[in-house]
Coordinates of C-alpha atoms in Angstrom, one line a residue:
M213 CA 265.5 -69.0 53.2
D214 CA 262.5 -69.1 55.4
I215 CA 264.4 -70.1 58.5
E216 CA 268.0 -69.2 59.1
A217 CA 270.5 -71.8 60.0
H218 CA 271.7 -71.4 63.6
V219 CA 273.9 -73.0 66.3
I220 CA 271.9 -74.5 69.1
F221 CA 274.8 -75.9 71.1
Q222 CA 278.5 -76.1 70.9
D223 CA 281.6 -77.0 72.9
N224 CA 285.2 -77.9 72.1
D225 CA 284.1 -81.1 70.4
I226 CA 280.7 -80.8 68.7
I227 CA 278.2 -78.4 67.2
V228 CA 274.4 -79.0 67.2
A229 CA 272.7 -76.9 64.6
F230 CA 269.4 -76.4 62.8
K231 CA 269.5 -76.9 59.1
P232 CA 266.9 -75.0 57.1
Y233 CA 265.4 -76.1 53.7
G234 CA 267.7 -75.7 50.8
L235 CA 271.1 -76.2 52.4
L236 CA 273.1 -79.4 51.8
S237 CA 274.2 -81.1 55.0
E238 CA 277.7 -81.8 53.6
E239 CA 280.4 -79.5 52.4
D240 CA 280.1 -78.6 48.7
E241 CA 282.2 -76.0 47.0
A242 CA 279.5 -75.2 44.4
K243 CA 276.3 -75.3 46.5
P244 CA 275.1 -73.7 49.7
N245 CA 275.8 -76.0 52.6
L246 CA 275.4 -76.0 56.4
P247 CA 279.1 -76.7 57.3
A248 CA 280.1 -73.6 55.4
V249 CA 277.5 -71.5 57.2
L250 CA 278.6 -72.9 60.6
K251 CA 282.3 -72.2 59.9
E252 CA 281.4 -68.6 59.2
E253 CA 279.1 -68.3 62.2
T254 CA 281.4 -70.0 64.7
G255 CA 284.9 -69.3 63.3
C256 CA 285.7 -73.0 63.5
G257 CA 288.3 -74.1 61.0
D258 CA 287.2 -77.7 60.6
I259 CA 283.7 -79.2 60.7
Y260 CA 283.2 -82.9 60.2
T261 CA 279.9 -84.4 58.9
V262 CA 278.9 -87.6 60.6
H263 CA 275.3 -88.0 59.4
R264 CA 273.2 -86.5 56.6
L265 CA 269.9 -84.8 56.1
D266 CA 268.3 -84.3 52.6
R267 CA 268.5 -80.8 51.2
T268 CA 264.7 -80.8 51.1
T269 CA 264.4 -81.6 54.8
Q270 CA 264.8 -79.2 57.7
G271 CA 265.9 -80.0 61.2
L272 CA 268.6 -80.8 63.8
M273 CA 272.1 -82.1 63.0
V274 CA 275.2 -82.7 65.0
Y275 CA 278.7 -82.1 63.6
A276 CA 282.2 -82.8 65.0
K277 CA 284.9 -80.2 65.4
T278 CA 287.8 -82.7 65.5
Q279 CA 288.6 -86.0 63.7
E280 CA 288.5 -87.9 67.0
A281 CA 285.1 -86.5 67.9
A282 CA 283.9 -87.5 64.4
K283 CA 285.2 -91.0 64.8
R284 CA 283.4 -91.4 68.2
L285 CA 280.2 -89.9 66.9
S286 CA 280.3 -92.2 63.9
K287 CA 280.7 -95.2 66.2
T288 CA 277.8 -93.9 68.3
I289 CA 275.6 -94.0 65.1
Q290 CA 276.9 -97.4 64.1
D291 CA 276.1 -98.8 67.5
G292 CA 272.6 -97.4 67.3
E293 CA 273.1 -95.0 70.2
M294 CA 272.0 -91.9 68.3
E295 CA 268.2 -91.5 68.3
K296 CA 266.6 -89.3 65.6
R297 CA 262.9 -88.6 65.5
Y298 CA 261.1 -86.7 62.8
L299 CA 257.8 -84.8 62.4
A300 CA 256.0 -85.1 59.1
V301 CA 252.7 -83.9 57.7
T302 CA 251.1 -86.5 55.4
E303 CA 248.1 -86.5 53.2
G304 CA 245.4 -88.7 54.8
A305 CA 245.9 -90.7 58.0
P306 CA 247.3 -94.2 58.8
L307 CA 244.7 -96.9 59.4
E308 CA 246.4 -97.6 62.7
R309 CA 247.2 -94.7 65.1
S310 CA 250.7 -96.1 65.6
G311 CA 252.7 -98.9 64.3
E312 CA 255.8 -100.1 62.4
L313 CA 256.4 -100.0 58.6
R314 CA 258.8 -102.5 57.1
D315 CA 259.6 -102.6 53.4
L316 CA 262.2 -103.5 50.9
L317 CA 263.6 -100.4 49.1
Y318 CA 265.5 -100.0 45.9
F319 CA 267.2 -96.6 45.2
D320 CA 267.5 -95.7 41.6
R321 CA 270.5 -93.3 41.4
K322 CA 269.8 -92.2 37.9
K323 CA 266.3 -91.1 38.8
N324 CA 267.2 -90.1 42.4
K325 CA 264.2 -91.9 43.6
S326 CA 263.5 -94.8 45.9
Y327 CA 260.9 -97.6 45.3
V328 CA 259.2 -100.2 47.4
V329 CA 259.8 -103.6 45.9
K330 CA 258.6 -107.1 46.7
R331 CA 261.7 -109.1 46.2
D332 CA 265.2 -109.0 47.5
R333 CA 267.9 -108.4 44.9
K334 CA 271.1 -106.5 44.3
G335 CA 270.8 -103.0 45.7
V336 CA 267.6 -103.7 47.7
K337 CA 267.7 -102.8 51.4
E338 CA 265.3 -103.4 54.2
A339 CA 263.7 -100.2 55.6
V340 CA 262.0 -100.0 59.0
L341 CA 260.4 -97.2 60.9
R342 CA 258.0 -96.6 63.7
Y343 CA 255.4 -93.9 63.7
E344 CA 252.7 -92.4 65.9
T345 CA 249.8 -90.2 64.7
L346 CA 249.7 -87.1 66.9
S347 CA 246.8 -85.3 65.2
T348 CA 244.6 -85.3 62.1
V349 CA 242.9 -82.2 60.8
I350 CA 240.8 -81.3 57.8
H351 CA 242.2 -78.5 55.7
E352 CA 240.5 -77.3 52.6
G353 CA 238.6 -80.6 52.4
Q354 CA 241.8 -82.7 52.7
A355 CA 242.7 -84.8 55.7
L356 CA 246.2 -84.1 56.9
S357 CA 248.1 -85.9 59.7
L358 CA 251.0 -84.9 61.9
L359 CA 253.2 -87.9 62.6
K360 CA 256.1 -88.6 64.9
I361 CA 258.5 -91.0 63.3
R362 CA 261.6 -92.9 64.5
L363 CA 263.8 -94.4 61.9
L364 CA 265.2 -97.8 62.7
T365 CA 267.2 -97.8 59.4
G366 CA 268.5 -94.9 57.4
R367 CA 267.6 -95.4 53.8
T368 CA 267.5 -92.8 51.1
H369 CA 264.1 -91.0 51.1
Q370 CA 262.9 -93.7 53.5
I371 CA 260.2 -91.8 55.2
R372 CA 259.0 -90.2 52.0
V373 CA 258.6 -93.4 50.0
Q374 CA 257.3 -95.6 52.8
F375 CA 254.3 -93.4 53.4
A376 CA 253.8 -92.5 49.8
S377 CA 253.6 -96.2 48.9
R378 CA 250.6 -96.4 51.3
K379 CA 248.9 -93.5 49.5
M380 CA 250.0 -91.0 52.2
P381 CA 252.7 -88.8 50.6
L382 CA 254.3 -86.1 52.6
V383 CA 252.7 -82.7 52.0
G384 CA 254.7 -80.8 49.3
D385 CA 256.6 -84.0 48.2
R386 CA 255.7 -83.9 44.5
R387 CA 258.4 -86.4 43.6
Y388 CA 256.4 -89.0 45.6
G389 CA 252.9 -88.0 44.6
S390 CA 251.8 -85.1 46.8
R391 CA 249.2 -82.8 45.2
V392 CA 249.0 -80.3 48.1
P393 CA 250.5 -77.0 46.9
C394 CA 253.4 -76.3 49.2
P395 CA 257.0 -75.1 48.4
H396 CA 258.6 -77.4 50.9
I397 CA 258.3 -81.0 51.9
M398 CA 256.7 -81.1 55.4
L399 CA 259.5 -83.2 57.1
C400 CA 261.6 -82.1 60.0
S401 CA 264.3 -83.8 62.0
A402 CA 262.8 -82.7 65.3
E403 CA 264.6 -84.6 68.0
L404 CA 268.2 -85.7 68.4
R405 CA 269.6 -87.7 71.3
F406 CA 273.1 -89.1 71.8
P407 CA 275.8 -89.5 74.4
H408 CA 278.5 -86.9 74.3
P409 CA 281.5 -88.4 72.4
F410 CA 283.9 -87.7 75.3
T411 CA 282.0 -87.1 78.5
G412 CA 279.2 -89.7 77.9
E413 CA 276.7 -87.1 79.0
K414 CA 273.2 -87.7 77.6
M415 CA 272.6 -84.9 75.1
S416 CA 269.0 -84.1 74.0
F417 CA 267.7 -81.5 71.6
S418 CA 264.3 -80.8 70.1
H419 CA 262.7 -78.4 67.6
V420 CA 259.0 -77.9 67.0
P421 CA 258.4 -76.7 63.4
T422 CA 255.6 -74.2 62.9
N423 CA 256.2 -73.1 59.3
E424 CA 253.6 -73.7 56.6
Y425 CA 251.5 -76.8 57.1
F426 CA 253.1 -77.6 60.4
G427 CA 251.3 -74.5 61.6
L428 CA 247.9 -76.1 61.2
F429 CA 248.7 -78.2 64.3
D430 CA 248.4 -76.5 67.7
P431 CA 251.9 -76.3 69.2
D432 CA 250.4 -75.7 72.7
S433 CA 248.5 -79.0 72.8
P434 CA 250.7 -81.8 74.3
D435 CA 248.9 -84.5 72.3
K436 CA 249.7 -82.8 69.0
V437 CA 253.5 -82.1 69.1
M438 CA 256.5 -83.9 70.3
V439 CA 258.4 -82.5 73.2

């Protein structure tokens, strides 16, 4: 893997870790997964998954070490008190520098692909996100944009399909129409904020990706990356 999984923070109740591309975020006996890596790295016997990140996405995750911590973190998520922000590199640039995208999405399980649809029906869910364009560059004749994104709903492939439906697929996302040659989808869970499940302390973690096409954007410029 290009970037190794590693623990960023841990105490008796939680583990915050970085998930690289290629690892599942949930335990799986047959496939490489982050909980198994964390168990080996920390010696922790039990690790509970409370939220998910696609195998094709890199970034920050929080896990619980106990059932009670998992219960409390899950409630934090249900109550909307966990904030997750993403960085993505898209082909092209949004017409508006910042804004909100709101769509109806249908996820086809057989095809493992989401679609923007016009009418509400069985299986269709509303998807909402907010974005800000941090920078746009021209690379090999192609405009590419670095976006900061906050999900207001958590739908399957939501970021990928909402931008692809507006002719701005994420770089490397061939499933949703990207034609830029890249081995990975340029999407990273870059910021995670939540209250500690027991102390209530405000926890905040961030990661600035620099691999592949993320590296086209100057990490030292405050108007180009999220801190």
